[in-house]
């Protein structure tokens, strides 16, 4: 890892920088997400919820899809559509299925109320099918080695984290690495 600077002016300009904005996933964290919790919201069991989520995520190249690749028995979901920054939707057994942000799944499935995320850290993915909530699946990322030292070395600069992730995950990372400002749920 490193940085190759082709023009000296770029290095001179770095001395004048007052504000640095970091992306979260893969920059301050390793980008290797894992499933840490499944908060069930229906009578369906955890294995079914994970198989359905894996079926939806099977065609996605987003980093949030990677933890679902380890699930060995995904169900077959048809007509999968990716809505960037929101989630995925498709059809399973003739019924609409969706995974993503709470607002996205709620809108796709036309559900009035929504379950509350009970986690203290991590990024929640809401899963629903056939007009009902199934689960909230929590994904967790690890802080990249050296991130805290990097942030400490930039004292005197205004530092921010900008991420599409849930506020719980972004705020927790900001606290761990020592960054005061965090902006969550940002879209492309």
mmCIF file of C-alpha atoms in Angstrom:
data_model
loop_
_atom_site.group_PDB
_atom_site.id
_atom_site.type_symbol
_atom_site.label_atom_id
_atom_site.label_comp_id
_atom_site.label_asym_id
_atom_site.label_seq_id
_atom_site.Cartn_x
_atom_site.Cartn_y
_atom_site.Cartn_z
ATOM 1 C CA UNK A 1 0.000 0.000 0.000
ATOM 2 C CA UNK A 2 1.115 3.531 -0.609
ATOM 3 C CA UNK A 3 0.649 6.627 -2.693
ATOM 4 C CA UNK A 4 2.549 7.725 -5.781
ATOM 5 C CA UNK A 5 2.420 11.475 -6.354
ATOM 6 C CA UNK A 6 3.371 12.539 -9.880
ATOM 7 C CA UNK A 7 3.427 16.308 -9.305
ATOM 8 C CA UNK A 8 5.083 18.205 -6.483
ATOM 9 C CA UNK A 9 2.253 20.752 -6.441
ATOM 10 C CA UNK A 10 -0.089 18.044 -5.140
ATOM 11 C CA UNK A 11 2.114 17.490 -2.078
ATOM 12 C CA UNK A 12 2.331 21.243 -1.471
ATOM 13 C CA UNK A 13 -1.461 21.528 -1.668
ATOM 14 C CA UNK A 14 -1.911 18.753 0.925
ATOM 15 C CA UNK A 15 -0.374 21.058 3.520
ATOM 16 C CA UNK A 16 -3.302 23.466 3.009
ATOM 17 C CA UNK A 17 -6.034 20.824 3.423
ATOM 18 C CA UNK A 18 -8.276 21.599 6.409
ATOM 19 C CA UNK A 19 -10.980 18.940 6.069
ATOM 20 C CA UNK A 20 -10.597 15.232 5.257
ATOM 21 C CA UNK A 21 -13.608 13.003 4.566
ATOM 22 C CA UNK A 22 -13.214 9.225 4.867
ATOM 23 C CA UNK A 23 -15.411 6.532 3.400
ATOM 24 C CA UNK A 24 -16.223 3.851 5.984
ATOM 25 C CA UNK A 25 -16.278 0.421 4.374
ATOM 26 C CA UNK A 26 -12.902 -0.686 3.089
ATOM 27 C CA UNK A 27 -11.166 2.531 4.101
ATOM 28 C CA UNK A 28 -11.402 2.759 7.879
ATOM 29 C CA UNK A 29 -12.663 -0.821 8.068
ATOM 30 C CA UNK A 30 -11.449 -4.013 6.398
ATOM 31 C CA UNK A 31 -14.548 -4.353 4.216
ATOM 32 C CA UNK A 32 -14.891 -7.996 5.285
ATOM 33 C CA UNK A 33 -18.426 -8.074 6.624
ATOM 34 C CA UNK A 34 -19.944 -10.902 8.622
ATOM 35 C CA UNK A 35 -23.465 -11.703 9.807
ATOM 36 C CA UNK A 36 -23.514 -11.140 13.565
ATOM 37 C CA UNK A 37 -27.209 -11.211 14.451
ATOM 38 C CA UNK A 38 -30.577 -12.229 13.025
ATOM 39 C CA UNK A 39 -33.448 -10.462 14.788
ATOM 40 C CA UNK A 40 -36.527 -12.494 13.835
ATOM 41 C CA UNK A 41 -39.737 -10.542 13.241
ATOM 42 C CA UNK A 42 -42.034 -13.403 12.155
ATOM 43 C CA UNK A 43 -42.755 -17.069 12.774
ATOM 44 C CA UNK A 44 -40.232 -18.090 10.076
ATOM 45 C CA UNK A 45 -36.956 -19.468 11.429
ATOM 46 C CA UNK A 46 -33.452 -18.057 11.033
ATOM 47 C CA UNK A 47 -32.416 -20.658 8.430
ATOM 48 C CA UNK A 48 -35.320 -19.712 6.134
ATOM 49 C CA UNK A 49 -34.636 -15.974 6.525
ATOM 50 C CA UNK A 50 -30.940 -16.389 5.725
ATOM 51 C CA UNK A 51 -31.689 -18.661 2.741
ATOM 52 C CA UNK A 52 -34.131 -16.090 1.368
ATOM 53 C CA UNK A 53 -31.668 -13.230 1.932
ATOM 54 C CA UNK A 54 -28.921 -15.264 0.251
ATOM 55 C CA UNK A 55 -31.196 -15.890 -2.723
ATOM 56 C CA UNK A 56 -31.779 -12.161 -3.122
ATOM 57 C CA UNK A 57 -28.110 -11.272 -2.645
ATOM 58 C CA UNK A 58 -26.878 -14.044 -4.974
ATOM 59 C CA UNK A 59 -26.608 -11.757 -7.998
ATOM 60 C CA UNK A 60 -25.355 -8.666 -6.202
ATOM 61 C CA UNK A 61 -21.726 -7.538 -6.364
ATOM 62 C CA UNK A 62 -22.134 -5.095 -3.464
ATOM 63 C CA UNK A 63 -19.944 -5.647 -0.393
ATOM 64 C CA UNK A 64 -23.104 -6.227 1.676
ATOM 65 C CA UNK A 65 -23.805 -9.359 -0.400
ATOM 66 C CA UNK A 66 -20.522 -11.108 0.414
ATOM 67 C CA UNK A 67 -21.492 -12.508 3.849
ATOM 68 C CA UNK A 68 -24.449 -14.270 2.241
ATOM 69 C CA UNK A 69 -22.187 -16.217 -0.128
ATOM 70 C CA UNK A 70 -21.311 -18.536 2.770
ATOM 71 C CA UNK A 71 -24.936 -19.675 3.030
ATOM 72 C CA UNK A 72 -24.975 -23.055 1.309
ATOM 73 C CA UNK A 73 -28.701 -23.425 0.608
ATOM 74 C CA UNK A 74 -30.062 -20.145 -0.830
ATOM 75 C CA UNK A 75 -33.580 -20.241 -2.226
ATOM 76 C CA UNK A 76 -34.195 -19.339 -5.868
ATOM 77 C CA UNK A 77 -35.451 -15.766 -6.179
ATOM 78 C CA UNK A 78 -36.686 -14.574 -9.574
ATOM 79 C CA UNK A 79 -36.663 -11.140 -11.199
ATOM 80 C CA UNK A 80 -34.098 -9.622 -8.845
ATOM 81 C CA UNK A 81 -33.842 -5.856 -9.185
ATOM 82 C CA UNK A 82 -31.145 -3.740 -7.530
ATOM 83 C CA UNK A 83 -32.082 -0.227 -6.387
ATOM 84 C CA UNK A 84 -28.705 1.470 -5.633
ATOM 85 C CA UNK A 85 -28.417 2.760 -2.085
ATOM 86 C CA UNK A 86 -31.730 1.126 -1.113
ATOM 87 C CA UNK A 87 -31.799 -2.635 -1.573
ATOM 88 C CA UNK A 88 -32.900 -5.565 -3.690
ATOM 89 C CA UNK A 89 -36.322 -6.877 -4.591
ATOM 90 C CA UNK A 90 -37.551 -9.941 -6.412
ATOM 91 C CA UNK A 91 -40.124 -12.701 -6.327
ATOM 92 C CA UNK A 92 -40.189 -15.935 -4.298
ATOM 93 C CA UNK A 93 -43.091 -18.365 -4.633
ATOM 94 C CA UNK A 94 -45.060 -15.669 -6.462
ATOM 95 C CA UNK A 95 -44.727 -13.135 -3.637
ATOM 96 C CA UNK A 96 -42.596 -9.986 -3.493
ATOM 97 C CA UNK A 97 -39.443 -10.257 -1.373
ATOM 98 C CA UNK A 98 -37.124 -7.374 -0.496
ATOM 99 C CA UNK A 99 -33.959 -6.731 1.511
ATOM 100 C CA UNK A 100 -32.320 -3.385 2.262
ATOM 101 C CA UNK A 101 -33.075 -0.242 4.203
ATOM 102 C CA UNK A 102 -36.132 -0.123 6.421
ATOM 103 C CA UNK A 103 -37.784 2.527 4.235
ATOM 104 C CA UNK A 104 -37.097 0.598 1.032
ATOM 105 C CA UNK A 105 -38.522 -2.715 2.243
ATOM 106 C CA UNK A 106 -41.471 -0.982 3.876
ATOM 107 C CA UNK A 107 -42.288 0.809 0.605
ATOM 108 C CA UNK A 108 -41.841 -2.247 -1.628
ATOM 109 C CA UNK A 109 -43.997 -4.470 0.587
ATOM 110 C CA UNK A 110 -46.467 -1.676 1.460
ATOM 111 C CA UNK A 111 -46.261 -2.360 5.188
ATOM 112 C CA UNK A 112 -47.533 0.350 7.571
ATOM 113 C CA UNK A 113 -45.312 -0.208 10.617
ATOM 114 C CA UNK A 114 -41.692 -1.284 10.886
ATOM 115 C CA UNK A 115 -39.709 -3.214 13.488
ATOM 116 C CA UNK A 116 -37.047 -1.420 15.481
ATOM 117 C CA UNK A 117 -33.393 -2.418 15.154
ATOM 118 C CA UNK A 118 -32.236 -3.607 18.585
ATOM 119 C CA UNK A 119 -28.491 -3.686 17.807
ATOM 120 C CA UNK A 120 -25.954 -1.300 19.283
ATOM 121 C CA UNK A 121 -23.451 -1.698 16.423
ATOM 122 C CA UNK A 122 -23.467 -3.011 12.906
ATOM 123 C CA UNK A 123 -25.463 -2.362 9.773
ATOM 124 C CA UNK A 124 -29.037 -3.675 9.733
ATOM 125 C CA UNK A 125 -30.563 -5.136 6.591
ATOM 126 C CA UNK A 126 -34.351 -5.411 6.745
ATOM 127 C CA UNK A 127 -35.916 -8.476 5.122
ATOM 128 C CA UNK A 128 -39.560 -8.873 4.187
ATOM 129 C CA UNK A 129 -41.669 -11.226 2.099
ATOM 130 C CA UNK A 130 -45.338 -11.586 1.193
ATOM 131 C CA UNK A 131 -46.356 -8.387 2.939
ATOM 132 C CA UNK A 132 -44.688 -9.128 6.291
ATOM 133 C CA UNK A 133 -41.421 -8.426 8.048
ATOM 134 C CA UNK A 134 -39.213 -11.497 8.403
ATOM 135 C CA UNK A 135 -36.001 -10.348 10.066
ATOM 136 C CA UNK A 136 -33.385 -7.700 10.610
ATOM 137 C CA UNK A 137 -29.984 -9.123 9.695
ATOM 138 C CA UNK A 138 -27.005 -7.331 11.232
ATOM 139 C CA UNK A 139 -23.710 -7.115 9.342
ATOM 140 C CA UNK A 140 -20.518 -6.116 11.145
ATOM 141 C CA UNK A 141 -17.177 -4.947 9.779
ATOM 142 C CA UNK A 142 -13.783 -4.838 11.539
ATOM 143 C CA UNK A 143 -11.807 -1.648 12.096
ATOM 144 C CA UNK A 144 -8.783 -1.605 9.782
ATOM 145 C CA UNK A 145 -5.445 -1.998 11.534
ATOM 146 C CA UNK A 146 -3.805 1.421 11.795
ATOM 147 C CA UNK A 147 -7.042 3.417 11.352
ATOM 148 C CA UNK A 148 -6.896 4.875 14.868
ATOM 149 C CA UNK A 149 -3.235 5.840 14.453
ATOM 150 C CA UNK A 150 -3.967 7.464 11.086
ATOM 151 C CA UNK A 151 -6.779 9.531 12.578
ATOM 152 C CA UNK A 152 -4.596 10.536 15.540
ATOM 153 C CA UNK A 153 -1.835 11.658 13.149
ATOM 154 C CA UNK A 154 -4.267 14.066 11.499
ATOM 155 C CA UNK A 155 -5.027 16.066 14.647
ATOM 156 C CA UNK A 156 -5.767 19.670 13.859
ATOM 157 C CA UNK A 157 -7.689 18.779 10.703
ATOM 158 C CA UNK A 158 -11.472 18.524 10.518
ATOM 159 C CA UNK A 159 -12.272 14.830 9.972
ATOM 160 C CA UNK A 160 -15.543 13.244 8.859
ATOM 161 C CA UNK A 161 -16.862 9.824 7.883
ATOM 162 C CA UNK A 162 -19.262 9.650 4.932
ATOM 163 C CA UNK A 163 -21.116 6.372 4.431
ATOM 164 C CA UNK A 164 -24.238 4.800 3.014
ATOM 165 C CA UNK A 165 -24.471 2.619 6.127
ATOM 166 C CA UNK A 166 -26.914 2.874 9.013
ATOM 167 C CA UNK A 167 -26.195 5.582 11.612
ATOM 168 C CA UNK A 168 -25.558 2.996 14.347
ATOM 169 C CA UNK A 169 -22.618 1.505 12.416
ATOM 170 C CA UNK A 170 -21.172 4.829 11.261
ATOM 171 C CA UNK A 171 -21.445 6.519 14.666
ATOM 172 C CA UNK A 172 -19.882 3.512 16.431
ATOM 173 C CA UNK A 173 -16.906 3.521 14.057
ATOM 174 C CA UNK A 174 -16.461 7.285 14.406
ATOM 175 C CA UNK A 175 -16.283 6.888 18.181
ATOM 176 C CA UNK A 176 -13.786 4.003 17.996
ATOM 177 C CA UNK A 177 -11.359 5.765 15.637
ATOM 178 C CA UNK A 178 -11.789 9.242 17.138
ATOM 179 C CA UNK A 179 -13.658 11.152 14.433
ATOM 180 C CA UNK A 180 -16.211 13.737 15.594
ATOM 181 C CA UNK A 181 -18.448 14.052 12.521
ATOM 182 C CA UNK A 182 -20.219 11.154 10.827
ATOM 183 C CA UNK A 183 -22.703 11.274 7.983
ATOM 184 C CA UNK A 184 -24.769 8.128 7.462
ATOM 185 C CA UNK A 185 -27.341 6.931 4.920
ATOM 186 C CA UNK A 186 -25.664 8.890 2.132
ATOM 187 C CA UNK A 187 -26.574 7.742 -1.385
ATOM 188 C CA UNK A 188 -24.582 7.826 -4.632
#
